[in-house]
Amino acid sequence: MAKQGARRPETPGRRGRVSRKAKIVAATETLLRERGLAGVTTRAIAETVPCSEGAIYVHFHDRLELLLALLADASPEMREPLHKLDHQVGESTPVKNLAAAAAGLQRFHDRVIPMLCALMMDQELRQRFTKSLQQQGKGPQRGIATLARYIEREQDLGRVAADVDARAAAAAIMAGSFFEAFTAQLFGSTRRMNPKPTVKHAIALMLRDTMK
């Protein structure tokens, strides 16, 4: 299948053991990150798990299913911090709340960058992947909408300036996270944007917050 990478934080199967499916996803994500798309084959996955090549097909029929499994596994890194924003309106400060959400975005982007780069090299697979996301109503627009909704609700409370473009600020937070993850991996840097103070100051500028 020359299949492609995904890695799940290992989820327990029966009696607390990690399921074979989770191990396959973990192996494919590791191989994708270390060897690229060309190095992610059923043989390599089977050797890494270890399992038979046939066992892979029990869970995944093709590359697309493996990629979607990786995305589904990485999504909580982003989704959970974003969902917390709905319960943080009026609490702490908007800058601190958004910085925590941005940290989750960075963890998510750090995991999916290798997959997205691999997709750009395979037009047919990329089109199928994009179509699948569109059919499910998924994509960065959902995260941006969540961030914008939070900022707008804080504007209603007077904690964010009324003339701030909530959607533009939300898109900038999302784009900044992606750019940081991409450049860090491109140049082999282990340095990440630190929500204290880099991300906080960037968000404060967008929200016109003095951070006093």
Short mmCIF file of N, CA, C and O in Angstrom, two decimals, residues 11-140:
data_model
loop_
_atom_site.label_atom_id
_atom_site.label_comp_id
_atom_site.label_asym_id
_atom_site.label_seq_id
_atom_site.Cartn_x
_atom_site.Cartn_y
_atom_site.Cartn_z
N THR A 11 -3.65 4.20 22.41
CA THR A 11 -4.91 4.03 23.10
C THR A 11 -5.06 2.60 23.55
O THR A 11 -4.71 1.67 22.83
N PRO A 12 -5.57 2.36 24.74
CA PRO A 12 -5.65 1.01 25.25
C PRO A 12 -6.71 0.19 24.57
O PRO A 12 -7.77 0.68 24.24
N GLY A 13 -6.40 -1.07 24.33
CA GLY A 13 -7.39 -2.00 23.83
C GLY A 13 -7.93 -2.80 25.00
O GLY A 13 -8.10 -2.27 26.09
N ARG A 14 -8.19 -4.04 24.77
CA ARG A 14 -8.70 -4.87 25.85
C ARG A 14 -7.67 -5.01 26.96
O ARG A 14 -6.49 -5.10 26.73
N ARG A 15 -8.20 -5.01 28.22
CA ARG A 15 -7.36 -5.20 29.40
C ARG A 15 -6.23 -4.18 29.46
O ARG A 15 -5.15 -4.46 29.95
N GLY A 16 -6.48 -2.96 28.94
CA GLY A 16 -5.50 -1.89 29.05
C GLY A 16 -4.34 -1.97 28.08
O GLY A 16 -3.46 -1.13 28.12
N ARG A 17 -4.33 -2.97 27.20
CA ARG A 17 -3.23 -3.08 26.25
C ARG A 17 -3.46 -2.16 25.07
O ARG A 17 -4.59 -1.88 24.70
N VAL A 18 -2.37 -1.71 24.46
CA VAL A 18 -2.48 -0.85 23.29
C VAL A 18 -2.97 -1.68 22.11
O VAL A 18 -2.46 -2.77 21.84
N SER A 19 -3.97 -1.19 21.42
CA SER A 19 -4.54 -1.93 20.31
C SER A 19 -3.57 -1.98 19.13
O SER A 19 -2.72 -1.10 18.97
N ARG A 20 -3.73 -2.99 18.31
CA ARG A 20 -2.87 -3.10 17.13
C ARG A 20 -3.10 -1.91 16.19
O ARG A 20 -2.16 -1.40 15.59
N LYS A 21 -4.34 -1.49 16.09
CA LYS A 21 -4.64 -0.35 15.21
C LYS A 21 -3.89 0.88 15.67
O LYS A 21 -3.30 1.61 14.85
N ALA A 22 -3.87 1.13 16.97
CA ALA A 22 -3.15 2.29 17.50
C ALA A 22 -1.65 2.16 17.24
O ALA A 22 -0.98 3.15 16.93
N LYS A 23 -1.12 0.95 17.34
CA LYS A 23 0.31 0.74 17.07
C LYS A 23 0.63 0.99 15.60
O LYS A 23 1.69 1.53 15.27
N ILE A 24 -0.28 0.59 14.72
CA ILE A 24 -0.07 0.82 13.29
C ILE A 24 -0.05 2.31 12.99
O ILE A 24 0.80 2.81 12.24
N VAL A 25 -0.97 3.04 13.60
CA VAL A 25 -1.02 4.49 13.39
C VAL A 25 0.24 5.14 13.95
O VAL A 25 0.83 6.03 13.33
N ALA A 26 0.67 4.71 15.13
CA ALA A 26 1.88 5.27 15.73
C ALA A 26 3.09 4.99 14.86
O ALA A 26 3.95 5.86 14.65
N ALA A 27 3.18 3.78 14.32
CA ALA A 27 4.32 3.42 13.48
C ALA A 27 4.35 4.22 12.19
O ALA A 27 5.41 4.68 11.76
N THR A 28 3.19 4.41 11.59
CA THR A 28 3.15 5.12 10.31
C THR A 28 3.48 6.60 10.49
O THR A 28 4.16 7.19 9.66
N GLU A 29 3.05 7.18 11.59
CA GLU A 29 3.40 8.59 11.82
C GLU A 29 4.90 8.74 12.05
O GLU A 29 5.53 9.66 11.52
N THR A 30 5.47 7.84 12.81
CA THR A 30 6.91 7.89 13.06
C THR A 30 7.70 7.73 11.77
O THR A 30 8.65 8.47 11.50
N LEU A 31 7.29 6.77 10.95
CA LEU A 31 7.99 6.54 9.68
C LEU A 31 7.84 7.73 8.74
O LEU A 31 8.78 8.10 8.05
N LEU A 32 6.67 8.31 8.72
CA LEU A 32 6.45 9.47 7.87
C LEU A 32 7.36 10.62 8.28
O LEU A 32 7.96 11.29 7.45
N ARG A 33 7.50 10.83 9.58
CA ARG A 33 8.35 11.92 10.08
C ARG A 33 9.82 11.64 9.82
O ARG A 33 10.59 12.54 9.49
N GLU A 34 10.23 10.38 9.96
CA GLU A 34 11.65 10.04 9.85
C GLU A 34 12.11 9.76 8.43
O GLU A 34 13.25 10.07 8.07
N ARG A 35 11.21 9.18 7.60
CA ARG A 35 11.63 8.74 6.26
C ARG A 35 10.89 9.43 5.12
O ARG A 35 11.27 9.27 3.96
N GLY A 36 9.83 10.15 5.44
CA GLY A 36 9.04 10.74 4.37
C GLY A 36 8.07 9.73 3.79
O GLY A 36 8.07 8.55 4.14
N LEU A 37 7.24 10.19 2.87
CA LEU A 37 6.20 9.35 2.30
C LEU A 37 6.75 8.11 1.61
O LEU A 37 6.20 7.02 1.75
N ALA A 38 7.85 8.26 0.87
CA ALA A 38 8.41 7.13 0.14
C ALA A 38 8.87 6.01 1.06
O ALA A 38 8.90 4.84 0.67
N GLY A 39 9.23 6.37 2.29
CA GLY A 39 9.73 5.36 3.23
C GLY A 39 8.65 4.71 4.06
O GLY A 39 8.95 3.82 4.87
N VAL A 40 7.40 5.11 3.84
CA VAL A 40 6.30 4.54 4.61
C VAL A 40 5.62 3.47 3.77
O VAL A 40 4.79 3.76 2.92
N THR A 41 6.01 2.24 3.98
CA THR A 41 5.46 1.11 3.25
C THR A 41 4.85 0.12 4.23
O THR A 41 5.11 0.18 5.44
N THR A 42 4.05 -0.79 3.70
CA THR A 42 3.45 -1.79 4.58
C THR A 42 4.54 -2.64 5.25
O THR A 42 4.39 -3.02 6.40
N ARG A 43 5.61 -2.90 4.52
CA ARG A 43 6.68 -3.69 5.11
C ARG A 43 7.33 -2.94 6.28
O ARG A 43 7.56 -3.52 7.35
N ALA A 44 7.60 -1.65 6.08
CA ALA A 44 8.22 -0.86 7.14
C ALA A 44 7.29 -0.74 8.35
O ALA A 44 7.73 -0.82 9.50
N ILE A 45 6.01 -0.54 8.08
CA ILE A 45 5.04 -0.45 9.17
C ILE A 45 5.00 -1.77 9.94
O ILE A 45 5.03 -1.80 11.17
N ALA A 46 4.91 -2.88 9.19
CA ALA A 46 4.83 -4.19 9.81
C ALA A 46 6.05 -4.48 10.67
O ALA A 46 5.94 -5.05 11.76
N GLU A 47 7.22 -4.09 10.19
CA GLU A 47 8.44 -4.32 10.96
C GLU A 47 8.48 -3.47 12.22
O GLU A 47 9.00 -3.89 13.25
N THR A 48 7.93 -2.27 12.15
CA THR A 48 7.95 -1.36 13.28
C THR A 48 6.97 -1.76 14.37
O THR A 48 7.25 -1.62 15.57
N VAL A 49 5.79 -2.29 13.98
CA VAL A 49 4.73 -2.55 14.97
C VAL A 49 5.14 -3.52 16.08
O VAL A 49 5.02 -3.16 17.27
N PRO A 50 5.56 -4.77 15.85
CA PRO A 50 5.56 -5.54 14.61
C PRO A 50 4.24 -6.29 14.41
O PRO A 50 3.53 -6.60 15.37
N CYS A 51 3.95 -6.56 13.13
CA CYS A 51 2.77 -7.33 12.78
C CYS A 51 2.94 -7.78 11.34
O CYS A 51 3.93 -7.44 10.69
N SER A 52 1.99 -8.54 10.85
CA SER A 52 2.04 -8.94 9.45
C SER A 52 1.53 -7.80 8.59
O SER A 52 0.78 -6.92 9.05
N GLU A 53 1.94 -7.78 7.33
CA GLU A 53 1.44 -6.75 6.42
C GLU A 53 -0.08 -6.89 6.25
O GLU A 53 -0.78 -5.88 6.11
N GLY A 54 -0.57 -8.12 6.27
CA GLY A 54 -2.00 -8.33 6.13
C GLY A 54 -2.80 -7.70 7.26
O GLY A 54 -3.92 -7.26 7.06
N ALA A 55 -2.20 -7.65 8.44
CA ALA A 55 -2.90 -7.08 9.59
C ALA A 55 -3.17 -5.59 9.40
O ALA A 55 -4.14 -5.05 9.93
N ILE A 56 -2.32 -4.93 8.63
CA ILE A 56 -2.51 -3.50 8.38
C ILE A 56 -3.80 -3.27 7.60
O ILE A 56 -4.58 -2.36 7.89
N TYR A 57 -4.04 -4.14 6.62
CA TYR A 57 -5.23 -3.99 5.77
C TYR A 57 -6.52 -4.29 6.51
O TYR A 57 -7.60 -3.93 6.05
N VAL A 58 -6.42 -4.96 7.64
CA VAL A 58 -7.62 -5.21 8.44
C VAL A 58 -8.20 -3.89 8.94
O VAL A 58 -9.41 -3.71 9.05
N HIS A 59 -7.31 -2.94 9.21
CA HIS A 59 -7.72 -1.66 9.79
C HIS A 59 -7.74 -0.51 8.78
O HIS A 59 -8.54 0.42 8.92
N PHE A 60 -6.85 -0.56 7.81
CA PHE A 60 -6.74 0.55 6.85
C PHE A 60 -6.67 0.00 5.43
O PHE A 60 -5.81 -0.82 5.12
N HIS A 61 -7.55 0.50 4.59
CA HIS A 61 -7.60 0.01 3.22
C HIS A 61 -6.63 0.72 2.30
O HIS A 61 -6.19 0.17 1.29
N ASP A 62 -6.31 1.97 2.62
CA ASP A 62 -5.41 2.72 1.75
C ASP A 62 -4.76 3.87 2.51
O ASP A 62 -4.98 4.05 3.71
N ARG A 63 -3.95 4.63 1.79
CA ARG A 63 -3.23 5.74 2.40
C ARG A 63 -4.17 6.78 2.99
O ARG A 63 -3.88 7.37 4.03
N LEU A 64 -5.25 7.04 2.30
CA LEU A 64 -6.17 8.06 2.78
C LEU A 64 -6.67 7.74 4.19
O LEU A 64 -6.73 8.63 5.05
N GLU A 65 -7.01 6.49 4.44
CA GLU A 65 -7.50 6.12 5.76
C GLU A 65 -6.42 6.31 6.83
O GLU A 65 -6.71 6.70 7.95
N LEU A 66 -5.17 6.06 6.47
CA LEU A 66 -4.08 6.27 7.42
C LEU A 66 -3.91 7.76 7.73
O LEU A 66 -3.72 8.15 8.88
N LEU A 67 -4.00 8.58 6.70
CA LEU A 67 -3.86 10.02 6.91
C LEU A 67 -5.00 10.57 7.76
O LEU A 67 -4.79 11.40 8.65
N LEU A 68 -6.20 10.11 7.49
CA LEU A 68 -7.33 10.56 8.28
C LEU A 68 -7.22 10.09 9.73
O LEU A 68 -7.66 10.78 10.65
N ALA A 69 -6.63 8.92 9.92
CA ALA A 69 -6.41 8.41 11.28
C ALA A 69 -5.42 9.30 12.02
O ALA A 69 -5.59 9.59 13.21
N LEU A 70 -4.37 9.74 11.32
CA LEU A 70 -3.41 10.64 11.94
C LEU A 70 -4.07 11.96 12.32
O LEU A 70 -3.89 12.48 13.42
N LEU A 71 -4.85 12.50 11.40
CA LEU A 71 -5.52 13.76 11.68
C LEU A 71 -6.46 13.63 12.87
O LEU A 71 -6.50 14.50 13.74
N ALA A 72 -7.22 12.54 12.90
CA ALA A 72 -8.16 12.32 14.00
C ALA A 72 -7.44 12.19 15.33
O ALA A 72 -7.91 12.66 16.37
N ASP A 73 -6.27 11.55 15.29
CA ASP A 73 -5.51 11.36 16.52
C ASP A 73 -4.90 12.66 17.02
O ASP A 73 -4.84 12.90 18.23
N ALA A 74 -4.44 13.49 16.10
CA ALA A 74 -3.80 14.74 16.49
C ALA A 74 -4.81 15.83 16.86
O ALA A 74 -4.48 16.76 17.60
N SER A 75 -6.02 15.71 16.36
CA SER A 75 -7.02 16.78 16.53
C SER A 75 -7.28 17.19 17.98
O SER A 75 -7.47 18.38 18.26
N PRO A 76 -7.32 16.24 18.95
CA PRO A 76 -7.57 16.67 20.34
C PRO A 76 -6.54 17.67 20.86
O PRO A 76 -6.86 18.46 21.76
N GLU A 77 -5.31 17.62 20.33
CA GLU A 77 -4.29 18.58 20.74
C GLU A 77 -4.78 20.01 20.52
O GLU A 77 -4.51 20.91 21.30
N MET A 78 -5.53 20.19 19.42
CA MET A 78 -6.06 21.50 19.08
C MET A 78 -7.47 21.69 19.62
O MET A 78 -7.81 22.74 20.18
N ARG A 79 -8.30 20.67 19.44
CA ARG A 79 -9.73 20.81 19.73
C ARG A 79 -10.02 21.08 21.21
O ARG A 79 -10.83 21.94 21.55
N GLU A 80 -9.36 20.36 22.09
CA GLU A 80 -9.67 20.50 23.51
C GLU A 80 -9.35 21.89 24.06
O GLU A 80 -10.18 22.49 24.75
N PRO A 81 -8.16 22.47 23.76
CA PRO A 81 -7.90 23.84 24.23
C PRO A 81 -8.86 24.86 23.62
O PRO A 81 -9.25 25.82 24.28
N LEU A 82 -9.24 24.64 22.35
CA LEU A 82 -10.18 25.58 21.71
C LEU A 82 -11.55 25.50 22.37
O LEU A 82 -12.20 26.53 22.61
N HIS A 83 -12.00 24.29 22.66
CA HIS A 83 -13.31 24.14 23.29
C HIS A 83 -13.35 24.75 24.69
O HIS A 83 -14.40 25.21 25.15
N LYS A 84 -12.21 24.77 25.36
CA LYS A 84 -12.16 25.36 26.70
C LYS A 84 -12.47 26.85 26.66
O LYS A 84 -12.95 27.41 27.64
N LEU A 85 -12.20 27.47 25.52
CA LEU A 85 -12.45 28.90 25.41
C LEU A 85 -13.91 29.24 25.65
O LEU A 85 -14.23 30.31 26.17
N ASP A 86 -14.81 28.34 25.28
CA ASP A 86 -16.24 28.59 25.47
C ASP A 86 -16.59 28.75 26.94
O ASP A 86 -17.60 29.37 27.28
N HIS A 87 -15.75 28.18 27.81
CA HIS A 87 -16.02 28.24 29.25
C HIS A 87 -15.12 29.23 29.96
O HIS A 87 -15.16 29.35 31.19
N GLN A 88 -14.30 29.95 29.19
CA GLN A 88 -13.34 30.87 29.79
C GLN A 88 -13.70 32.34 29.55
O GLN A 88 -12.94 33.22 29.95
N VAL A 89 -14.82 32.57 28.90
CA VAL A 89 -15.24 33.95 28.64
C VAL A 89 -15.44 34.67 29.97
O VAL A 89 -16.16 34.19 30.85
N GLY A 90 -14.78 35.81 30.12
CA GLY A 90 -14.90 36.58 31.35
C GLY A 90 -13.97 36.14 32.46
O GLY A 90 -13.94 36.75 33.53
N GLU A 91 -13.19 35.07 32.22
CA GLU A 91 -12.28 34.56 33.24
C GLU A 91 -10.83 34.88 32.87
O GLU A 91 -10.50 35.05 31.71
N SER A 92 -9.97 34.95 33.89
CA SER A 92 -8.55 35.24 33.69
C SER A 92 -8.43 36.47 32.78
O SER A 92 -9.07 37.47 33.04
N THR A 93 -7.63 36.38 31.71
CA THR A 93 -7.56 37.47 30.73
C THR A 93 -7.67 36.88 29.34
O THR A 93 -7.28 35.72 29.12
N PRO A 94 -8.18 37.63 28.36
CA PRO A 94 -8.25 37.12 26.99
C PRO A 94 -6.89 36.69 26.45
O PRO A 94 -6.79 35.69 25.74
N VAL A 95 -5.85 37.46 26.78
CA VAL A 95 -4.51 37.12 26.28
C VAL A 95 -4.06 35.77 26.82
O VAL A 95 -3.56 34.91 26.08
N LYS A 96 -4.22 35.54 28.12
CA LYS A 96 -3.80 34.27 28.70
C LYS A 96 -4.62 33.10 28.15
O LYS A 96 -4.09 32.03 27.86
N ASN A 97 -5.91 33.31 27.99
CA ASN A 97 -6.76 32.24 27.48
C ASN A 97 -6.40 31.89 26.04
O ASN A 97 -6.34 30.71 25.67
N LEU A 98 -6.17 32.90 25.22
CA LEU A 98 -5.82 32.65 23.82
C LEU A 98 -4.41 32.08 23.69
O LEU A 98 -4.15 31.28 22.79
N ALA A 99 -3.52 32.46 24.59
CA ALA A 99 -2.16 31.89 24.56
C ALA A 99 -2.21 30.40 24.85
O ALA A 99 -1.47 29.61 24.24
N ALA A 100 -3.07 29.98 25.77
CA ALA A 100 -3.21 28.55 26.07
C ALA A 100 -3.78 27.81 24.87
O ALA A 100 -3.33 26.70 24.54
N ALA A 101 -4.74 28.43 24.19
CA ALA A 101 -5.29 27.81 22.99
C ALA A 101 -4.24 27.73 21.89
O ALA A 101 -4.15 26.73 21.16
N ALA A 102 -3.41 28.77 21.77
CA ALA A 102 -2.36 28.78 20.76
C ALA A 102 -1.34 27.69 21.00
O ALA A 102 -0.80 27.09 20.06
N ALA A 103 -1.06 27.39 22.27
CA ALA A 103 -0.12 26.31 22.59
C ALA A 103 -0.66 24.98 22.08
O ALA A 103 0.09 24.13 21.58
N GLY A 104 -1.98 24.78 22.21
CA GLY A 104 -2.59 23.57 21.68
C GLY A 104 -2.52 23.51 20.17
O GLY A 104 -2.26 22.45 19.59
N LEU A 105 -2.71 24.64 19.52
CA LEU A 105 -2.60 24.70 18.06
C LEU A 105 -1.20 24.31 17.62
O LEU A 105 -1.02 23.59 16.63
N GLN A 106 -0.20 24.78 18.33
CA GLN A 106 1.18 24.47 17.97
C GLN A 106 1.48 22.98 18.11
O GLN A 106 2.18 22.39 17.29
N ARG A 107 0.95 22.36 19.15
CA ARG A 107 1.15 20.91 19.32
C ARG A 107 0.50 20.15 18.16
O ARG A 107 1.07 19.18 17.63
N PHE A 108 -0.68 20.58 17.78
CA PHE A 108 -1.38 19.95 16.66
C PHE A 108 -0.61 20.13 15.36
O PHE A 108 -0.36 19.16 14.63
N HIS A 109 -0.20 21.34 15.08
CA HIS A 109 0.51 21.59 13.83
C HIS A 109 1.85 20.88 13.78
O HIS A 109 2.28 20.41 12.72
N ASP A 110 2.51 20.76 14.91
CA ASP A 110 3.79 20.06 14.95
C ASP A 110 3.63 18.60 14.52
O ASP A 110 4.49 18.04 13.86
N ARG A 111 2.50 18.01 14.87
CA ARG A 111 2.26 16.61 14.52
C ARG A 111 1.84 16.44 13.07
O ARG A 111 2.20 15.45 12.43
N VAL A 112 1.06 17.36 12.53
CA VAL A 112 0.50 17.14 11.19
C VAL A 112 1.32 17.75 10.07
O VAL A 112 1.07 17.44 8.90
N ILE A 113 2.29 18.59 10.39
CA ILE A 113 3.11 19.21 9.33
C ILE A 113 3.74 18.17 8.41
O ILE A 113 3.68 18.30 7.18
N PRO A 114 4.38 17.10 8.92
CA PRO A 114 4.97 16.12 8.01
C PRO A 114 3.94 15.50 7.06
O PRO A 114 4.22 15.27 5.88
N MET A 115 2.74 15.23 7.58
CA MET A 115 1.69 14.66 6.75
C MET A 115 1.25 15.64 5.67
O MET A 115 1.10 15.27 4.50
N LEU A 116 1.07 16.90 6.03
CA LEU A 116 0.61 17.89 5.07
C LEU A 116 1.65 18.12 3.98
O LEU A 116 1.31 18.29 2.81
N CYS A 117 2.92 18.13 4.37
CA CYS A 117 3.98 18.29 3.37
C CYS A 117 4.00 17.11 2.41
O CYS A 117 4.19 17.28 1.20
N ALA A 118 3.80 15.91 2.94
CA ALA A 118 3.77 14.72 2.08
C ALA A 118 2.59 14.79 1.12
O ALA A 118 2.70 14.40 -0.05
N LEU A 119 1.47 15.29 1.58
CA LEU A 119 0.29 15.41 0.72
C LEU A 119 0.55 16.31 -0.48
O LEU A 119 0.02 16.07 -1.57
N MET A 120 1.34 17.35 -0.29
CA MET A 120 1.61 18.27 -1.38
C MET A 120 2.37 17.61 -2.52
O MET A 120 2.38 18.12 -3.64
N MET A 121 2.99 16.48 -2.25
CA MET A 121 3.76 15.77 -3.27
C MET A 121 2.93 14.73 -4.02
O MET A 121 3.43 14.09 -4.93
N ASP A 122 1.70 14.55 -3.59
CA ASP A 122 0.83 13.54 -4.22
C ASP A 122 -0.51 14.20 -4.51
O ASP A 122 -1.39 14.25 -3.66
N GLN A 123 -0.68 14.70 -5.72
CA GLN A 123 -1.86 15.49 -6.05
C GLN A 123 -3.16 14.69 -5.90
O GLN A 123 -4.15 15.19 -5.35
N GLU A 124 -3.14 13.45 -6.35
CA GLU A 124 -4.36 12.64 -6.29
C GLU A 124 -4.77 12.39 -4.84
O GLU A 124 -5.95 12.52 -4.48
N LEU A 125 -3.80 12.05 -4.02
CA LEU A 125 -4.08 11.79 -2.61
C LEU A 125 -4.52 13.07 -1.90
O LEU A 125 -5.43 13.05 -1.08
N ARG A 126 -3.86 14.18 -2.24
CA ARG A 126 -4.24 15.46 -1.62
C ARG A 126 -5.69 15.83 -1.96
O ARG A 126 -6.43 16.31 -1.10
N GLN A 127 -6.08 15.60 -3.19
CA GLN A 127 -7.45 15.93 -3.60
C GLN A 127 -8.46 15.07 -2.86
O GLN A 127 -9.51 15.55 -2.43
N ARG A 128 -8.14 13.80 -2.69
CA ARG A 128 -9.03 12.91 -1.96
C ARG A 128 -9.11 13.29 -0.49
O ARG A 128 -10.19 13.26 0.12
N PHE A 129 -7.97 13.66 0.06
CA PHE A 129 -7.92 14.07 1.46
C PHE A 129 -8.76 15.34 1.67
O PHE A 129 -9.57 15.42 2.60
N THR A 130 -8.56 16.32 0.81
CA THR A 130 -9.30 17.58 0.91
C THR A 130 -10.79 17.34 0.75
O THR A 130 -11.61 17.91 1.49
N LYS A 131 -11.16 16.50 -0.20
CA LYS A 131 -12.58 16.21 -0.43
C LYS A 131 -13.19 15.56 0.80
O LYS A 131 -14.33 15.88 1.19
N SER A 132 -12.46 14.65 1.44
CA SER A 132 -12.97 13.98 2.63
C SER A 132 -13.21 14.99 3.75
O SER A 132 -14.23 14.94 4.43
N LEU A 133 -12.26 15.91 3.95
CA LEU A 133 -12.43 16.93 4.98
C LEU A 133 -13.63 17.82 4.68
O LEU A 133 -14.40 18.16 5.58
N GLN A 134 -13.78 18.20 3.43
CA GLN A 134 -14.89 19.06 3.06
C GLN A 134 -16.23 18.36 3.29
O GLN A 134 -17.19 18.99 3.76
N GLN A 135 -16.28 17.08 2.99
CA GLN A 135 -17.52 16.34 3.20
C GLN A 135 -17.88 16.25 4.67
O GLN A 135 -19.07 16.17 5.03
N GLN A 136 -16.86 16.24 5.53
CA GLN A 136 -17.09 16.17 6.97
C GLN A 136 -17.21 17.54 7.62
O GLN A 136 -17.42 17.64 8.83
N GLY A 137 -17.07 18.59 6.81
CA GLY A 137 -17.14 19.94 7.36
C GLY A 137 -15.96 20.29 8.22
O GLY A 137 -16.06 21.13 9.12
N LYS A 138 -14.81 19.66 7.97
CA LYS A 138 -13.62 19.90 8.78
C LYS A 138 -12.64 20.80 8.04
O LYS A 138 -12.71 20.97 6.84
N GLY A 139 -11.71 21.36 8.79
CA GLY A 139 -10.70 22.23 8.20
C GLY A 139 -10.36 23.35 9.16
O GLY A 139 -10.99 23.52 10.20
N PRO A 140 -9.36 24.16 8.82
CA PRO A 140 -8.91 25.23 9.72
C PRO A 140 -9.99 26.27 9.99
O PRO A 140 -9.93 26.97 11.01
#
